[in-house]
mmCIF file of C-alpha atoms and ligand atoms in Angstrom:
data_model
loop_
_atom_site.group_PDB
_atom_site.id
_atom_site.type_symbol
_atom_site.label_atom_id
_atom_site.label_comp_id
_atom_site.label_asym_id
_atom_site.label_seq_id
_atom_site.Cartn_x
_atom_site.Cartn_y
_atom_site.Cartn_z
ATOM 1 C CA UNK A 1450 -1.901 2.734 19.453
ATOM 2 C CA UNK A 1451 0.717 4.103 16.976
ATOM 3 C CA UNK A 1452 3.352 1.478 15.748
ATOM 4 C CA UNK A 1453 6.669 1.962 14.729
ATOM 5 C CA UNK A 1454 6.617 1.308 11.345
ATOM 6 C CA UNK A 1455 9.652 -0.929 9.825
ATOM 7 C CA UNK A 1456 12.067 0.792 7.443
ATOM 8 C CA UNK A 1457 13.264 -1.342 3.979
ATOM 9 C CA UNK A 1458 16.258 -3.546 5.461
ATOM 10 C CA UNK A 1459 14.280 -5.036 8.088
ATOM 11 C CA UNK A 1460 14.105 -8.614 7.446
ATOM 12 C CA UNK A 1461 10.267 -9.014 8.348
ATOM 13 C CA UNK A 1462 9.510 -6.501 5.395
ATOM 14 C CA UNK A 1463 10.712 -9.472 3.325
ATOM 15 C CA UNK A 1464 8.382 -12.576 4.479
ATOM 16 C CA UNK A 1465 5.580 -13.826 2.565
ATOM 17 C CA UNK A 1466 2.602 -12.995 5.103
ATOM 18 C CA UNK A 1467 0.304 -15.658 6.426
ATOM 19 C CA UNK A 1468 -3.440 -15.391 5.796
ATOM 20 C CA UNK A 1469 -5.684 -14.028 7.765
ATOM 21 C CA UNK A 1470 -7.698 -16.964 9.454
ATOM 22 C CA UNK A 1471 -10.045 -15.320 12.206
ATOM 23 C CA UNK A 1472 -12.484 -12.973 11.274
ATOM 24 C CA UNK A 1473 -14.460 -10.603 13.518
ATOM 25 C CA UNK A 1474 -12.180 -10.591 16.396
ATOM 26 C CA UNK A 1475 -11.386 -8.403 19.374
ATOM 27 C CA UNK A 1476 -7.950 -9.011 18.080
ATOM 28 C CA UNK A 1477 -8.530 -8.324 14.574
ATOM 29 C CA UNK A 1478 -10.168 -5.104 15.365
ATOM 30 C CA UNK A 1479 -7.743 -3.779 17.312
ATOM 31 C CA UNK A 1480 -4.883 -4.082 14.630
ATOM 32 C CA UNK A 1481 -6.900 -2.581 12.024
ATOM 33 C CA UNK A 1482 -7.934 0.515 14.379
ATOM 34 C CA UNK A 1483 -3.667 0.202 15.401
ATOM 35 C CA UNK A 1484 -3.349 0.166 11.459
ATOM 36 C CA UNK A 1485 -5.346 3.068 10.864
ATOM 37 C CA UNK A 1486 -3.913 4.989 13.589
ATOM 38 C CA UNK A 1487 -0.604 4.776 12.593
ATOM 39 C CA UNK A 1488 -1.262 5.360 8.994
ATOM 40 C CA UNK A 1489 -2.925 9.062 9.775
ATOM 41 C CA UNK A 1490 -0.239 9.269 12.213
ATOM 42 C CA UNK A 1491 2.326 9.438 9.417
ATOM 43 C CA UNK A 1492 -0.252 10.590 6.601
ATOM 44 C CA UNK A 1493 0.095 7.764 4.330
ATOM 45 C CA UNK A 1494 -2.013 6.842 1.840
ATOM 46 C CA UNK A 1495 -1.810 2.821 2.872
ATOM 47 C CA UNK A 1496 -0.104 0.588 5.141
ATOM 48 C CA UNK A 1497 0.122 -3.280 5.083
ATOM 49 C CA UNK A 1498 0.401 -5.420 8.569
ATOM 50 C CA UNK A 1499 4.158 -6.657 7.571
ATOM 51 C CA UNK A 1500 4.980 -2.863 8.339
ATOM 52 C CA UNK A 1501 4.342 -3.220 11.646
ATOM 53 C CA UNK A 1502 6.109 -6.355 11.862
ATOM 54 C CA UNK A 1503 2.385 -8.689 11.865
ATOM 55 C CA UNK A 1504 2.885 -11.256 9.877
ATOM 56 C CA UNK A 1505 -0.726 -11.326 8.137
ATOM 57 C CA UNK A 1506 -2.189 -10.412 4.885
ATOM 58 C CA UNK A 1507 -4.024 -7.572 5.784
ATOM 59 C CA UNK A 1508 -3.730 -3.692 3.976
ATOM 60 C CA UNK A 1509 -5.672 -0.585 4.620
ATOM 61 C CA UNK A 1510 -5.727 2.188 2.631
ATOM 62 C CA UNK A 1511 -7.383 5.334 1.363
ATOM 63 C CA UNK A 1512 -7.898 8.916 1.659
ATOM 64 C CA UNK A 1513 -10.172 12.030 1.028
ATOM 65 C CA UNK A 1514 -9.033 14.489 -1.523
ATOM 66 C CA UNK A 1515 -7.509 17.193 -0.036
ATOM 67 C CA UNK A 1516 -4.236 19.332 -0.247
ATOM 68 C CA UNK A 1517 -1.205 17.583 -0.010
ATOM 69 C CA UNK A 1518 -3.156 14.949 -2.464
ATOM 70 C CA UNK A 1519 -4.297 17.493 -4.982
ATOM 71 C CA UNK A 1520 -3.175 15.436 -7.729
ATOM 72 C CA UNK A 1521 -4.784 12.367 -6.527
ATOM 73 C CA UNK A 1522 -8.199 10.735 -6.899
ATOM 74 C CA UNK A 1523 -9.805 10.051 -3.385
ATOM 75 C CA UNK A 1524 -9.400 6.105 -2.802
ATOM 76 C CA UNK A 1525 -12.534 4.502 -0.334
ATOM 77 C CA UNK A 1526 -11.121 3.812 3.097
ATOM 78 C CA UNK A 1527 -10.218 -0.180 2.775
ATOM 79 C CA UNK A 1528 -9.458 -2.456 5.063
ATOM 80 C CA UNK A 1529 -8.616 -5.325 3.108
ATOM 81 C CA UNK A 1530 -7.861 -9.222 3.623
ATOM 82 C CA UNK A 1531 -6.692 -12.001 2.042
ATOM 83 C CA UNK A 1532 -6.208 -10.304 -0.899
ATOM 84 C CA UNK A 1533 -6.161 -11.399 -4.463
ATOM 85 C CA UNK A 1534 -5.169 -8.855 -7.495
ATOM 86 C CA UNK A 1535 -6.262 -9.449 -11.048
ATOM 87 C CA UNK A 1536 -4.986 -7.348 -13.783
ATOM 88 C CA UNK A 1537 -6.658 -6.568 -16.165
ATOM 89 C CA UNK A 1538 -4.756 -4.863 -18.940
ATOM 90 C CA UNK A 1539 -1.516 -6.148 -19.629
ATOM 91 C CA UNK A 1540 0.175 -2.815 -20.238
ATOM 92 C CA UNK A 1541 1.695 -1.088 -17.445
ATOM 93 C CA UNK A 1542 1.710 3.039 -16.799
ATOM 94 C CA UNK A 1543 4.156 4.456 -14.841
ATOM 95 C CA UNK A 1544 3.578 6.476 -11.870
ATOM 96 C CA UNK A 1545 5.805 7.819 -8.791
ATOM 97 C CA UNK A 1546 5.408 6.190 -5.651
ATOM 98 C CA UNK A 1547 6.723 6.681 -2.396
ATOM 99 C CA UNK A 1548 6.342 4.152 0.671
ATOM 100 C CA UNK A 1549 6.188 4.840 4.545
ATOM 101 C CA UNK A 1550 8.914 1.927 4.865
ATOM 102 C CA UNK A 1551 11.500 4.129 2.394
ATOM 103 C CA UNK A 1552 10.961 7.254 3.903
ATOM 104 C CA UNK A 1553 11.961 10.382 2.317
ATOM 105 C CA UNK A 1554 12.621 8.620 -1.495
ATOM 106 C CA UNK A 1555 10.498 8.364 -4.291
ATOM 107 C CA UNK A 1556 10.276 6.213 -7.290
ATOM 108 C CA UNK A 1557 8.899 5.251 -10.695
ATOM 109 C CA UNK A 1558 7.157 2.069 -10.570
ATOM 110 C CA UNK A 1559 5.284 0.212 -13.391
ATOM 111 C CA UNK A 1560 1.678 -1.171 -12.607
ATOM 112 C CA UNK A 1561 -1.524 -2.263 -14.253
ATOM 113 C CA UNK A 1562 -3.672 0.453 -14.719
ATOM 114 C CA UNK A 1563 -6.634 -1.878 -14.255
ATOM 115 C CA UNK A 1564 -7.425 -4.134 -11.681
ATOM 116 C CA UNK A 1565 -9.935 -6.189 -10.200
ATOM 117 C CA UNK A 1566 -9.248 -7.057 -6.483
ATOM 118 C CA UNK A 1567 -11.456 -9.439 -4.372
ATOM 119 C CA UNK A 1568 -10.753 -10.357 -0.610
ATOM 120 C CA UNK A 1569 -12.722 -9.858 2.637
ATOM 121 C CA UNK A 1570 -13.452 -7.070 5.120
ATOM 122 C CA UNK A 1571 -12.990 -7.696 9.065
ATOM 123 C CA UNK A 1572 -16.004 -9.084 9.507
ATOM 124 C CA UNK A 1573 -15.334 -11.877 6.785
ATOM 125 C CA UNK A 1574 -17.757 -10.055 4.178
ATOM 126 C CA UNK A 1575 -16.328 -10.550 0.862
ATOM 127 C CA UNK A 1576 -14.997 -7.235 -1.290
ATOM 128 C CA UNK A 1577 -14.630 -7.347 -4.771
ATOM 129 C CA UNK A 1578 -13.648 -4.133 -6.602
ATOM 130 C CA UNK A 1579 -12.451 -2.587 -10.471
ATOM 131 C CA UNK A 1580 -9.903 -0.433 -9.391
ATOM 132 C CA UNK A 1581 -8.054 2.405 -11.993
ATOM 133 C CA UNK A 1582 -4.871 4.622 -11.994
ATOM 134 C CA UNK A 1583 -4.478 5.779 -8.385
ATOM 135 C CA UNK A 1584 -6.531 3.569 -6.882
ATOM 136 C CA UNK A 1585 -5.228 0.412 -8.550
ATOM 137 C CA UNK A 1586 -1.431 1.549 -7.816
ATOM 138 C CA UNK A 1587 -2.426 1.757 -4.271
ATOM 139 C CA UNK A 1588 -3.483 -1.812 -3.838
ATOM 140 C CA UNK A 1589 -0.924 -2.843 -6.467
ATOM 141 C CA UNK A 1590 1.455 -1.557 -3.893
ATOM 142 C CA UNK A 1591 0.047 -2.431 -0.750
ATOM 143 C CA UNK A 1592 -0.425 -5.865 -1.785
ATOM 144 C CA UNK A 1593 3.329 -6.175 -2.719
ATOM 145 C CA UNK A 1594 4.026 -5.619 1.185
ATOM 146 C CA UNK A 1595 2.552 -8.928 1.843
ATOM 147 C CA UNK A 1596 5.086 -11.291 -1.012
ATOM 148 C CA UNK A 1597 7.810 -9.068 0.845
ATOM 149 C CA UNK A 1598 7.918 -6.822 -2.260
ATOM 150 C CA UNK A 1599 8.913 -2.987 -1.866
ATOM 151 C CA UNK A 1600 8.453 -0.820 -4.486
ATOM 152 C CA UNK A 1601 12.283 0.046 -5.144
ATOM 153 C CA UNK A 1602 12.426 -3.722 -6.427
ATOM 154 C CA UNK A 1603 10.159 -2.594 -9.017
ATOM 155 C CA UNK A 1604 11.588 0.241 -10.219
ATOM 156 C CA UNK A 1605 13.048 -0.099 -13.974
ATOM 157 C CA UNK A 1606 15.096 2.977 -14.297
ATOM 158 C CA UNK A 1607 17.051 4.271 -11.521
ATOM 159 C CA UNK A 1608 17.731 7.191 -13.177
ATOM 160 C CA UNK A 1609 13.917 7.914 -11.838
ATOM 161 C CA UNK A 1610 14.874 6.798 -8.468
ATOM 162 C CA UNK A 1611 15.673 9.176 -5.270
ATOM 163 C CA UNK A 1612 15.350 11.609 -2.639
ATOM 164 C CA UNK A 1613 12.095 13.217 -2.660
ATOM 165 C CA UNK A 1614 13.832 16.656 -2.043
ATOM 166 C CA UNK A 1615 16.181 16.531 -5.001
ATOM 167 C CA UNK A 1616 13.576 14.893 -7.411
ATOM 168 C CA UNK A 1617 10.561 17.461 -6.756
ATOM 169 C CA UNK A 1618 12.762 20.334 -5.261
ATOM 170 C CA UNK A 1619 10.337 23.395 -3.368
ATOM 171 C CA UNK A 1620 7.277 20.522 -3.062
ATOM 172 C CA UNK A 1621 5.672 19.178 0.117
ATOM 173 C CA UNK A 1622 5.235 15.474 -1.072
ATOM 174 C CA UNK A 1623 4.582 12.889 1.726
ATOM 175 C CA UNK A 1624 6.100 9.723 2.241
ATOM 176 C CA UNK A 1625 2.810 7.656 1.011
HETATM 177 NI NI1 NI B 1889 4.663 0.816 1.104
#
């Protein structure tokens, strides 16, 4: 089933998410396959359960390469719980993001280029990943969704802050 996903301004974008406590669950599964829907649904590149107004630390993300992405290294399909982020250089690149909770705006966000990240899958199986560029933004990112953090909070420079259309006029960007 599709969700409606919430915009930035919706107060339940904002709560620190509970952890997940219940593995391997009818339940369980049926949010992540919810998750996954509505993420292709709205071709984004991750989503986090606050989006959707569930109030559990829980991202997916990932994608093939392909078109619209062409700039993009492919990123494993994740689901991901529980998640803990370790950075592991202490300078930050920035990159432009764009979120499926700010739709149609696009930013400049500083992150670790390298992570490690560690959590579980659905079934409780632990994951524990080095992560670079891309991929490591992506979790950076999704994993801000569950401390309430969007990515305009992040941004440094709001001179690099805006509409997708006026910032990369003639482009087909997606929301992310
Ligand atoms: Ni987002």
């Amino acid at each position: 089933m599709i969700h409606p996903i919430l915009r930035m301004g919706e107060p339940r974008l904002l709560r620190i998410a509970q952890p997940v406590d219940a593995f391997d669950t009818p339940e369980l599964h049926a949010l992540v396959a919810d998750m996954f829907e509505t993420m292709h649904d709205a071709n984004g590149a991750g989503l986090a359960a606050p989006q959707i107004g569930v109030d559990r630390r829980l991202v997916i993300f990932g994608f093939a390469a392909d078109a619209q992405r062409s700039d993009d290294d492919p990123v494993p399909e994740t689901v991901l719980l529980n998640p803990v982020i370790e950075k592991l250089e202490v300078e930050e690149q920035d990159g432009w993001e764009g979120c499926l909770s700010v739709p149609g705006m696009r930013g400049l966000v500083p992150r670790a280029e390298r992570i490690r990240y560690r959590g579980f899958d659905p079934f409780g199986k632990p994951i524990d990943r080095i992560a670079t560029g891309f991929h490591a933004r992506v979790v950076q990112h999704e994993c801000d969704h569950l401390d309430g953090i969007l990515y305009p909070m992040r941004v440094r420079d709001f001179t690099h802050f805006g509409f997708t259309e006026e910032l990369f006029p003639g482009q087909d960007i997606v929301d992310d």
